[in-house]
mmCIF file of C-alpha atoms in Angstrom:
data_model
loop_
_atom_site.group_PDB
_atom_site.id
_atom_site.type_symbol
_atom_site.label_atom_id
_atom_site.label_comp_id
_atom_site.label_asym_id
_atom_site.label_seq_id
_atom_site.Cartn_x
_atom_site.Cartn_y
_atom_site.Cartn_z
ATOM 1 C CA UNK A 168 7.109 -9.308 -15.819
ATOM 2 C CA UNK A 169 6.498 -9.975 -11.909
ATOM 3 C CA UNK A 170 2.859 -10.617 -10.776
ATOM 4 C CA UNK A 171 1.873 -11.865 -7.319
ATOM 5 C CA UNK A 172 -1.604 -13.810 -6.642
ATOM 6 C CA UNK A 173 -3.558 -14.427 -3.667
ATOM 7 C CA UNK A 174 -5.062 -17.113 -2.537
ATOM 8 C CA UNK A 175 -6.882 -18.549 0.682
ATOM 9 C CA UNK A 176 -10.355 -18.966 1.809
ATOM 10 C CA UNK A 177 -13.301 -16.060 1.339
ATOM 11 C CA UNK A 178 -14.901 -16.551 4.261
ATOM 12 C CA UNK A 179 -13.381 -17.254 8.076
ATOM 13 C CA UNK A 180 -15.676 -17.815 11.025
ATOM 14 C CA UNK A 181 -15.082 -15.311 13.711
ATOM 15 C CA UNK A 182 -12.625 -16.103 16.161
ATOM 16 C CA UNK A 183 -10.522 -18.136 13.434
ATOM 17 C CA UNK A 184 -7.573 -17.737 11.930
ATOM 18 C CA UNK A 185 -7.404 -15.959 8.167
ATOM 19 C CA UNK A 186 -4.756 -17.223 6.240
ATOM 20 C CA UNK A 187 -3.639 -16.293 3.006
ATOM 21 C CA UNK A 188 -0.683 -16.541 0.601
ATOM 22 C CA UNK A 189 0.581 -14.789 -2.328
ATOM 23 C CA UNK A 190 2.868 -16.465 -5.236
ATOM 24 C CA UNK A 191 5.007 -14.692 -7.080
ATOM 25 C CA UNK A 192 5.582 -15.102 -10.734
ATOM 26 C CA UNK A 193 7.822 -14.183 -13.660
ATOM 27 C CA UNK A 194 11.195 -13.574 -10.385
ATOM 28 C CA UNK A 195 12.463 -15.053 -7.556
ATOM 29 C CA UNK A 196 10.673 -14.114 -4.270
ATOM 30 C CA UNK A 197 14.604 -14.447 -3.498
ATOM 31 C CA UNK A 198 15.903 -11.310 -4.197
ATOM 32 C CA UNK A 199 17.939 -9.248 -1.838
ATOM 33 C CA UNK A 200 16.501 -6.233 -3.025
ATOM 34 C CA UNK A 201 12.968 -6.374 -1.557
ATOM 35 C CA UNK A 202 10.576 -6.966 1.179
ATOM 36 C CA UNK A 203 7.531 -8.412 0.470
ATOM 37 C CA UNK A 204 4.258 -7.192 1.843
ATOM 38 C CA UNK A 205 0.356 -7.600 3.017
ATOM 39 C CA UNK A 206 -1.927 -4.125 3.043
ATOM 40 C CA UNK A 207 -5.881 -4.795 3.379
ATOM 41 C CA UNK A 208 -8.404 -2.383 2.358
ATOM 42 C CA UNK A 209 -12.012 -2.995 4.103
ATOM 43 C CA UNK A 210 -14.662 -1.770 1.669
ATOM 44 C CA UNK A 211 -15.359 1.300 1.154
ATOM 45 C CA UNK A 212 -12.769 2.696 3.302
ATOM 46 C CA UNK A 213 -8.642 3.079 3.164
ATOM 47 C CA UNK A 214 -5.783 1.086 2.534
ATOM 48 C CA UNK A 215 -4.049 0.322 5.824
ATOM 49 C CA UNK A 216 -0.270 -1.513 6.174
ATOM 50 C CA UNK A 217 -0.385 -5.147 7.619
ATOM 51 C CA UNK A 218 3.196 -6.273 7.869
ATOM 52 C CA UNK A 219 6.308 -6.785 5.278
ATOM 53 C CA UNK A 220 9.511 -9.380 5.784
ATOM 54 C CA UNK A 221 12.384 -10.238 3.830
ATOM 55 C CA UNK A 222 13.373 -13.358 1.655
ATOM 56 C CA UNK A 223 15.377 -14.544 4.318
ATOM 57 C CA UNK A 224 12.348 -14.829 6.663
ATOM 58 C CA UNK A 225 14.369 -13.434 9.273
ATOM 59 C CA UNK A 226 13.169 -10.004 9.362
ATOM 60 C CA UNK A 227 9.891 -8.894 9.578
ATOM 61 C CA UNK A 228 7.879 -5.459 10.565
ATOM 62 C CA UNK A 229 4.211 -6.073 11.296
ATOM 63 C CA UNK A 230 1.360 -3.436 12.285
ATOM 64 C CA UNK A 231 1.473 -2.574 15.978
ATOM 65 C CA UNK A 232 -1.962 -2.939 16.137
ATOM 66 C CA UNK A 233 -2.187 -6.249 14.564
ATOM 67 C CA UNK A 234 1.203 -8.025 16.096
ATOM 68 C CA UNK A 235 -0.572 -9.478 18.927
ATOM 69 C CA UNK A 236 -2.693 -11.723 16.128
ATOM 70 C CA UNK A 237 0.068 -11.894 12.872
ATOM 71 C CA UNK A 238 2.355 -13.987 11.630
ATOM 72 C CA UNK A 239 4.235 -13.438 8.126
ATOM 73 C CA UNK A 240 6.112 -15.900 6.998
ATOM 74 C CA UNK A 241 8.086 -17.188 3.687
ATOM 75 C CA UNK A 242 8.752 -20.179 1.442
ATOM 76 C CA UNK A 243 11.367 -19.596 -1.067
ATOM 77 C CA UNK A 244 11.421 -22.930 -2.483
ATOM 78 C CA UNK A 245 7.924 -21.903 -3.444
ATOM 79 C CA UNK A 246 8.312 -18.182 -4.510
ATOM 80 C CA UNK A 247 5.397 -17.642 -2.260
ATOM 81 C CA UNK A 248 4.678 -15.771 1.330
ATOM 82 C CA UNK A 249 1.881 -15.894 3.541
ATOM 83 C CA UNK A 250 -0.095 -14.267 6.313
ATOM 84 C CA UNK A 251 -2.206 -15.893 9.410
ATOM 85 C CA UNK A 252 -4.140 -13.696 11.119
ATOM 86 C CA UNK A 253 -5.265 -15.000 14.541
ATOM 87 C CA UNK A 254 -8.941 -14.370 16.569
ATOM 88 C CA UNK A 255 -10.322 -12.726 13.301
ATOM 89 C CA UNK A 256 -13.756 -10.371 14.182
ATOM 90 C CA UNK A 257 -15.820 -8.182 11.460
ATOM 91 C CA UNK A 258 -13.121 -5.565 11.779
ATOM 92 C CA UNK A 259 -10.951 -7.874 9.699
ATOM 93 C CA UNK A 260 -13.088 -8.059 7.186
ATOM 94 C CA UNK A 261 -11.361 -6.816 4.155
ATOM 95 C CA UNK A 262 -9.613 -7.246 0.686
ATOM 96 C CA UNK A 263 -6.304 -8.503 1.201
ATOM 97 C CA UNK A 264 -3.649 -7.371 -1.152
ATOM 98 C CA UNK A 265 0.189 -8.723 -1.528
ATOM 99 C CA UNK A 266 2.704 -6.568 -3.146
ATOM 100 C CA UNK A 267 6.699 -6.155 -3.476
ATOM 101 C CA UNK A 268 8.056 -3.320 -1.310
ATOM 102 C CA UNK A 269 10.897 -1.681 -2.766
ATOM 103 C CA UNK A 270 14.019 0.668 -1.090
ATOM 104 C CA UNK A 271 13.527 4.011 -2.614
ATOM 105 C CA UNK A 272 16.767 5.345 -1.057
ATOM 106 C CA UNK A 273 14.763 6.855 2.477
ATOM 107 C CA UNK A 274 11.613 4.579 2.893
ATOM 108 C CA UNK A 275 10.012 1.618 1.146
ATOM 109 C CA UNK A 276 7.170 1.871 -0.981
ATOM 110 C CA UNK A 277 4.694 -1.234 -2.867
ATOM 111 C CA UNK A 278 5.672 -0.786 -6.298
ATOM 112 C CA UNK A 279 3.932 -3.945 -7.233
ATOM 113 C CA UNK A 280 0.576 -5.373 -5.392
ATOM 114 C CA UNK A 281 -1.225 -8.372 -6.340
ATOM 115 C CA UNK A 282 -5.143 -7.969 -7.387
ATOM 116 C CA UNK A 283 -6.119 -8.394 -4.321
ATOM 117 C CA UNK A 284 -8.853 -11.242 -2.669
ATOM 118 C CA UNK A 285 -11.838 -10.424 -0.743
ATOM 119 C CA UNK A 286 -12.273 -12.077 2.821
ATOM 120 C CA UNK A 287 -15.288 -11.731 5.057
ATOM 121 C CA UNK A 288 -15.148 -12.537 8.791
ATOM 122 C CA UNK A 289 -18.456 -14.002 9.542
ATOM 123 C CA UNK A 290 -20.439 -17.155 10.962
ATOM 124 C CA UNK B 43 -4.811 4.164 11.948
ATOM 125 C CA UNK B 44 -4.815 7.003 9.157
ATOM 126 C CA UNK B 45 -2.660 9.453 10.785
ATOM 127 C CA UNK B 46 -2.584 11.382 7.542
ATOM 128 C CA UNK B 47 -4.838 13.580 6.442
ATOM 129 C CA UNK B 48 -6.291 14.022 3.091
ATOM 130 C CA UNK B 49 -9.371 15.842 1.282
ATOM 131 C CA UNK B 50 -12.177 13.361 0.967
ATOM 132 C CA UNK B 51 -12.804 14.773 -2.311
ATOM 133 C CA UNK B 52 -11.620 16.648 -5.373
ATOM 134 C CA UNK B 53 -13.131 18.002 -8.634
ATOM 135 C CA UNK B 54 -12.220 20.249 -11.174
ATOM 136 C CA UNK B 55 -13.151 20.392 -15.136
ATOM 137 C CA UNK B 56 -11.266 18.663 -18.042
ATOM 138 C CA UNK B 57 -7.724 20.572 -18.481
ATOM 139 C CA UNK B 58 -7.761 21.991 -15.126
ATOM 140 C CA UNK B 59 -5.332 21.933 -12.041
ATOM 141 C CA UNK B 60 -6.223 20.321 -9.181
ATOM 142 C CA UNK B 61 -4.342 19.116 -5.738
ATOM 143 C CA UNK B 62 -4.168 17.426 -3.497
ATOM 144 C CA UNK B 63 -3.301 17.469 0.162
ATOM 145 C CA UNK B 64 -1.780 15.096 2.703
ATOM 146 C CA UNK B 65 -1.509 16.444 6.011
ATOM 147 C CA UNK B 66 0.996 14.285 8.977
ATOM 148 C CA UNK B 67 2.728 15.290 11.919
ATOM 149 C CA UNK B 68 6.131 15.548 12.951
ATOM 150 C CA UNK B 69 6.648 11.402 13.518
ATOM 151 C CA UNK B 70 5.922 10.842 9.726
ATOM 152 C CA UNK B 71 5.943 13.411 7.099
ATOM 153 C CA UNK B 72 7.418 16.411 9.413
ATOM 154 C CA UNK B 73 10.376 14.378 10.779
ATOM 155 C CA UNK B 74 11.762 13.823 7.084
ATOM 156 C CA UNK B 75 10.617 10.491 5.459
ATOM 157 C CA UNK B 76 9.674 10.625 1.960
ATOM 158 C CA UNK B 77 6.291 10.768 1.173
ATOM 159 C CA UNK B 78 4.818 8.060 -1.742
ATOM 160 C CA UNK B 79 1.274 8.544 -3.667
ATOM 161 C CA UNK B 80 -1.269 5.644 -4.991
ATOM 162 C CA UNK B 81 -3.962 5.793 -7.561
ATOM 163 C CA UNK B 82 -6.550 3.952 -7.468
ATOM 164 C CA UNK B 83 -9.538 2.763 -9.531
ATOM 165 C CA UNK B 84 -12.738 0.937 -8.730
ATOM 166 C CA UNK B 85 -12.213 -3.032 -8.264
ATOM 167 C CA UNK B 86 -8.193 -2.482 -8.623
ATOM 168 C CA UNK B 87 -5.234 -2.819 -7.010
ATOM 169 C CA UNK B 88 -3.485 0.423 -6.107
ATOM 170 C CA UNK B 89 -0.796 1.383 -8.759
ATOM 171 C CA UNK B 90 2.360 3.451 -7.113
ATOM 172 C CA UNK B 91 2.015 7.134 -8.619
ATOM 173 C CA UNK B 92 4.659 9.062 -6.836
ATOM 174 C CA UNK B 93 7.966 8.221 -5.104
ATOM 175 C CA UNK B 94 10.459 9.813 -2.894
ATOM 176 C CA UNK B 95 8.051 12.527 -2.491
ATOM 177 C CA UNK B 96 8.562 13.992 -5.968
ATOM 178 C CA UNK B 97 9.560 11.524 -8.593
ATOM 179 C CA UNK B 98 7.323 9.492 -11.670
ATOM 180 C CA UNK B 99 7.769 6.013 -11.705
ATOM 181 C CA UNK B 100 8.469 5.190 -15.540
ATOM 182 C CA UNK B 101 4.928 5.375 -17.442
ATOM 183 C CA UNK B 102 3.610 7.621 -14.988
ATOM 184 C CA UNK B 103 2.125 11.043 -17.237
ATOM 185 C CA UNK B 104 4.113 14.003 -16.470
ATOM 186 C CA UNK B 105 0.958 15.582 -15.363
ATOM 187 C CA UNK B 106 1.292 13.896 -11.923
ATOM 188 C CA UNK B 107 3.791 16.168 -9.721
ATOM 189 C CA UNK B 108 4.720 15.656 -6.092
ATOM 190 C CA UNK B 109 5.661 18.072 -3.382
ATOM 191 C CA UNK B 110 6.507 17.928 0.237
ATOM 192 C CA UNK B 111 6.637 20.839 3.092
ATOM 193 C CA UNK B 112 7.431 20.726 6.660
ATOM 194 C CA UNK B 113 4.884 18.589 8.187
ATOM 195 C CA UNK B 114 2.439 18.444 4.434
ATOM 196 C CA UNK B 115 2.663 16.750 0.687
ATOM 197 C CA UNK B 116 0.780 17.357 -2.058
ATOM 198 C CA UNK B 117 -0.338 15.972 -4.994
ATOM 199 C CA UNK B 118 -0.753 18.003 -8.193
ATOM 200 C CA UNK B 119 -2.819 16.953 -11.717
ATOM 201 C CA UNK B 120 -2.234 19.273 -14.232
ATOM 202 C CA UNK B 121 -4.707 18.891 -17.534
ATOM 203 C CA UNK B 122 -6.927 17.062 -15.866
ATOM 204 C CA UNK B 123 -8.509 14.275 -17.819
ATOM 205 C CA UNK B 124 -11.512 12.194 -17.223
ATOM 206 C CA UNK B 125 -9.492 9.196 -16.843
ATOM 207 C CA UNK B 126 -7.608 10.550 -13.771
ATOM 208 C CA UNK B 127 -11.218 9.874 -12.122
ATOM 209 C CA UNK B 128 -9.648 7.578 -9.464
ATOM 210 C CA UNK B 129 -9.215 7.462 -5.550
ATOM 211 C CA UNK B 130 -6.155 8.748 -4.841
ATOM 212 C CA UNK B 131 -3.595 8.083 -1.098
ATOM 213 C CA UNK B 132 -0.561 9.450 -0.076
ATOM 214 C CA UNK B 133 1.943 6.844 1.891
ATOM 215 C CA UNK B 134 4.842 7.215 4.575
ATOM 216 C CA UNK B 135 6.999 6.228 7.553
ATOM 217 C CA UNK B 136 6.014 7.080 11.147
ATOM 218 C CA UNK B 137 8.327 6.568 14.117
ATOM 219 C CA UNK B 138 6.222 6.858 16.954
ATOM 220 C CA UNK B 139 4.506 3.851 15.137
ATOM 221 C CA UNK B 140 7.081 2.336 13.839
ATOM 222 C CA UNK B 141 5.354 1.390 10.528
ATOM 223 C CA UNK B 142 3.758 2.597 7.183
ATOM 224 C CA UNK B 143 0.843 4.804 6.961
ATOM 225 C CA UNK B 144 -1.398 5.385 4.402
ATOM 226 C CA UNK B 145 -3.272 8.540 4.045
ATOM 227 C CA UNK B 146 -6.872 8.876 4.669
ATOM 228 C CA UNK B 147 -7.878 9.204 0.392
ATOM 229 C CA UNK B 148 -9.038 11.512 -1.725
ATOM 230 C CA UNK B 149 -11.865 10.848 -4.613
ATOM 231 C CA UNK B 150 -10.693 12.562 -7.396
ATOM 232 C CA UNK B 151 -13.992 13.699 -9.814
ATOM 233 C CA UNK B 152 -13.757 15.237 -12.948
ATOM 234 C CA UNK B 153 -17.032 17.739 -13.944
#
């Protein structure tokens, strides 16, 4: 059965850089079937779409509003991906989840997301 | 960024029907992409509910049903049982965007 962890620091000073990765267990992150994506919820509030790529790490879609500071990348050898997220304020303060996006035949949807880890931008 | 629109909240009584809307536009939901529903629970991940609009992933109850109109979706619980007390979000595509958008939520409360 596929699961996917994350891991990385809690806390990130403002003005750093979060980063974060997510293995993937029980199948291969190398599967030409599915992206592989971030979504952060800050608390108490709504879920909102970071960025997804494929196994290849040659294709990638990131949030418009975030591609100035992102960076989504993938280690196969490692059945892991990870996110860096550049210049971090308060605003980024958030749980981060990882989760497998699958083709549904029109869009893509996370059929699979991590449990999620909690990081707070702050000095 | 929620550029859909849902109910902040819903209630109804054990056994009853209750929906859900998500309202969009005509770059996401209007212009024909599929609309996708999560369920939620306190201190948990999101668990996908609803795909291609209408369609239970396997081990989904049958009393979660999904519909989609012109520019709206919905989300429909019939027999509503106290464990359906959950935060509920619709998903989908938007091309002026050019990403995935999640719906704004709905908290789901059974009397």
């Amino acid at each position: 059965q596929l699961q996917l962890q994350e891991s990385g620091p809690g806390l990130v000073n403002p003005s750093g850089t979060l980063s974060l990765t997510c293995t993937v267990s029980g199948g291969s992150i190398r599967s030409s079937a599915y992206y592989w994506g971030w979504i952060r919820q800050p608390p108490g509030k709504g879920l909102e779409w970071i960025g997804n790529i494929y196994y290849s790490g040659a294709t990638y879609y990131y949030n418009s509003s975030l591609k100035s500071r992102l960076s989504i990348s993938i280690d196969t050898s490692e059945n892991q991906f990870s996110l860096k997220l550049s210049s971090v304020t308060a605003a980024d303060t958030a749980i981060y989840y990882c989760a497998r996006v699958m083709y549904y035949g029109t869009e893509d949807a996370f059929d699979i997301w991590g449990q999620g880890t909690m990081v707070t931008v702050s000095s | 960024q929620s550029v859909l629109t849902q109910p902040p909240s819903v209630s109804g009584a054990p056994g009853q029907r209750v929906t859900i809307s998500c309202s969009g536009s005509s770059s996401n939901i209007g212009a024909g992409y599929d609309v996708f529903w999560y369920q939620q629970f306190p201190g948990t991940a999101p668990k996908l509910l609803i795909y291609s609009s209408s369609h239970r992933p396997s081990g989904v109850p049958d009393r979660f049903s999904g519909s989609k109109s012109g520019t709206s979706a919905s989300l429909a619980i019939t027999g509503l049982q106290a464990e359906d007390e959950a935060d509920y979000y619709c998903q989908s595509y938007d091309n002026s965007l050019s990403g995935y958008v999640f719906g704004t939520g709905s908290k789901v409360t059974v009397l």
